[in-house]
Amino acid sequence: MAQGNGQESRARGVRPWEASPEADTFEAVFDSVGAASTHNMAVKAVRPGGAIMHLGLQDNEGGLDVRAITLKEVPFLGAYTYTVSDLRATAALLDSGALGDLSWVETRRLQEGAASLRRSGGRPYCCRQGGVASVMIGL
């Protein structure tokens, strides 16, 4: 999520299993999970006139408050894939620290990948106490 103060923007991740983000706080919200609960959090957290970028495809169980999106005049954008150039630019941002504190991201070895993704017990990662919001699988 990108939080703006009118002069400068900064990006930060949230731990939704610890506390919901404050309402109307963020200029841009990237929903990388795509669960009904994260749709609700995105709509709540984005400020009027901000934007929501939907990236995650966890489920199709609703949770998208179209009335709130309309009243806040928030564009809702979706993206499915990326180019090699996008991947390189993202890696450069990660490496430079421009994306802020990423201590909430866990990196696992490839051999641990399947077990890591099953860790949720069938529930969305973001909705569990101590759940995993994002898992990076290293090669």
Short mmCIF file of C-alpha atoms in Angstrom, two decimals:
data_model
loop_
_atom_site.label_atom_id
_atom_site.label_comp_id
_atom_site.label_asym_id
_atom_site.label_seq_id
_atom_site.Cartn_x
_atom_site.Cartn_y
_atom_site.Cartn_z
CA MET A 1 0.00 0.00 0.00
CA ALA A 2 1.28 3.49 -0.79
CA GLN A 3 0.59 6.18 1.77
CA GLY A 4 0.75 9.78 0.63
CA ASN A 5 1.04 12.99 2.61
CA GLY A 6 0.46 15.39 -0.26
CA GLN A 7 4.17 15.96 -0.93
CA GLU A 8 5.85 12.59 -0.90
CA SER A 9 4.61 9.02 -1.14
CA ARG A 10 6.05 6.00 0.59
CA ALA A 11 5.20 2.34 0.24
CA ARG A 12 4.66 -0.02 3.13
CA GLY A 13 3.30 -3.50 3.62
CA VAL A 14 0.60 -4.28 6.14
CA ARG A 15 0.08 -7.31 8.36
CA PRO A 16 -3.70 -7.68 8.15
CA TRP A 17 -3.74 -10.57 10.63
CA GLU A 18 -2.39 -8.15 13.28
CA ALA A 19 -4.60 -5.13 12.57
CA SER A 20 -6.70 -3.81 9.72
CA PRO A 21 -5.32 -0.77 7.93
CA GLU A 22 -6.89 2.56 8.83
CA ALA A 23 -9.74 3.74 6.63
CA ASP A 24 -9.09 6.20 3.79
CA THR A 25 -5.31 6.18 4.37
CA PHE A 26 -3.63 4.99 1.17
CA GLU A 27 -3.29 6.54 -2.27
CA ALA A 28 -2.80 3.14 -3.86
CA VAL A 29 -3.58 -0.35 -2.61
CA PHE A 30 -2.16 -3.48 -4.26
CA ASP A 31 -4.22 -6.54 -3.40
CA SER A 32 -1.75 -9.33 -4.06
CA VAL A 33 -3.87 -12.01 -2.38
CA GLY A 34 -7.24 -11.62 -4.05
CA ALA A 35 -9.46 -13.01 -1.29
CA ALA A 36 -12.82 -11.54 -0.28
CA SER A 37 -11.28 -10.32 2.98
CA THR A 38 -8.43 -8.52 1.21
CA HIS A 39 -10.87 -6.94 -1.26
CA ASN A 40 -12.75 -5.49 1.74
CA MET A 41 -9.52 -4.24 3.32
CA ALA A 42 -8.42 -2.62 0.05
CA VAL A 43 -11.71 -0.74 -0.37
CA LYS A 44 -11.60 0.40 3.26
CA ALA A 45 -7.92 1.46 3.18
CA VAL A 46 -7.85 3.40 -0.12
CA ARG A 47 -8.51 7.12 0.18
CA PRO A 48 -11.16 8.81 -1.98
CA GLY A 49 -9.65 9.41 -5.41
CA GLY A 50 -6.95 6.77 -4.83
CA ALA A 51 -6.63 3.51 -6.77
CA ILE A 52 -6.83 -0.23 -6.15
CA MET A 53 -4.65 -2.60 -8.17
CA HIS A 54 -5.91 -6.18 -8.05
CA LEU A 55 -3.18 -8.78 -8.61
CA GLY A 56 -4.11 -11.83 -6.52
CA LEU A 57 -6.41 -14.57 -7.73
CA GLN A 58 -7.06 -16.55 -4.55
CA ASP A 59 -10.83 -16.84 -4.91
CA ASN A 60 -13.92 -15.37 -6.50
CA GLU A 61 -16.08 -15.17 -3.38
CA GLY A 62 -17.17 -11.56 -3.66
CA GLY A 63 -16.17 -9.07 -1.03
CA LEU A 64 -15.90 -6.20 -3.49
CA ASP A 65 -17.98 -3.25 -2.30
CA VAL A 66 -18.82 -1.62 -5.64
CA ARG A 67 -20.93 1.05 -3.90
CA ALA A 68 -17.97 2.19 -1.76
CA ILE A 69 -15.65 2.14 -4.78
CA THR A 70 -18.09 4.32 -6.71
CA LEU A 71 -18.68 6.77 -3.85
CA LYS A 72 -14.93 7.13 -3.26
CA GLU A 73 -14.37 7.53 -7.03
CA VAL A 74 -11.67 4.87 -6.94
CA PRO A 75 -10.45 3.16 -10.11
CA PHE A 76 -10.17 -0.62 -9.71
CA LEU A 77 -7.49 -2.03 -12.00
CA GLY A 78 -6.45 -5.60 -12.62
CA ALA A 79 -3.23 -7.12 -13.86
CA TYR A 80 -2.58 -10.77 -14.55
CA THR A 81 1.00 -11.04 -15.66
CA TYR A 82 4.16 -9.02 -16.21
CA THR A 83 7.04 -8.68 -18.63
CA VAL A 84 10.70 -9.52 -18.00
CA SER A 85 11.31 -5.76 -17.89
CA ASP A 86 8.68 -5.44 -15.12
CA LEU A 87 10.32 -8.25 -13.17
CA ARG A 88 13.77 -6.60 -13.46
CA ALA A 89 12.37 -3.23 -12.34
CA THR A 90 10.66 -4.86 -9.35
CA ALA A 91 13.83 -6.72 -8.39
CA ALA A 92 15.74 -3.41 -8.54
CA LEU A 93 13.16 -1.76 -6.26
CA LEU A 94 13.38 -4.65 -3.81
CA ASP A 95 17.18 -4.53 -3.83
CA SER A 96 17.30 -0.75 -3.31
CA GLY A 97 14.98 -0.82 -0.27
CA ALA A 98 12.52 1.53 -2.02
CA LEU A 99 9.59 -0.69 -1.01
CA GLY A 100 10.22 -0.19 2.70
CA ASP A 101 10.21 -2.81 5.43
CA LEU A 102 9.66 -6.22 3.91
CA SER A 103 10.28 -8.27 7.04
CA TRP A 104 6.78 -9.73 6.60
CA VAL A 105 7.89 -11.55 3.43
CA GLU A 106 9.27 -15.02 4.05
CA THR A 107 11.80 -16.60 1.69
CA ARG A 108 11.84 -20.39 1.44
CA ARG A 109 13.92 -22.93 -0.46
CA LEU A 110 12.28 -24.51 -3.49
CA GLN A 111 12.05 -27.86 -1.66
CA GLU A 112 9.85 -26.17 0.99
CA GLY A 113 7.54 -24.51 -1.55
CA ALA A 114 4.58 -26.89 -1.50
CA ALA A 115 4.56 -27.16 2.31
CA SER A 116 4.77 -23.37 2.60
CA LEU A 117 1.80 -22.84 0.34
CA ARG A 118 -0.24 -25.45 2.26
CA ARG A 119 0.52 -23.68 5.58
CA SER A 120 -2.80 -21.84 5.50
CA GLY A 121 -4.88 -24.91 6.37
CA GLY A 122 -7.25 -24.10 3.51
CA ARG A 123 -7.95 -20.53 4.64
CA PRO A 124 -6.58 -17.34 3.06
CA TYR A 125 -3.06 -16.67 4.33
CA CYS A 126 -3.89 -13.11 5.26
CA CYS A 127 -6.76 -14.10 7.51
CA ARG A 128 -4.90 -16.37 9.92
CA GLN A 129 -3.13 -15.28 13.05
CA GLY A 130 0.51 -15.74 12.16
CA GLY A 131 -0.39 -16.62 8.58
CA VAL A 132 1.79 -15.89 5.61
CA ALA A 133 0.91 -12.90 3.45
CA SER A 134 3.51 -13.68 0.82
CA VAL A 135 5.97 -16.49 0.23
CA MET A 136 8.97 -16.06 -2.03
CA ILE A 137 10.34 -19.35 -3.30
CA GLY A 138 14.08 -19.23 -4.02
CA LEU A 139 15.82 -21.40 -6.57
#
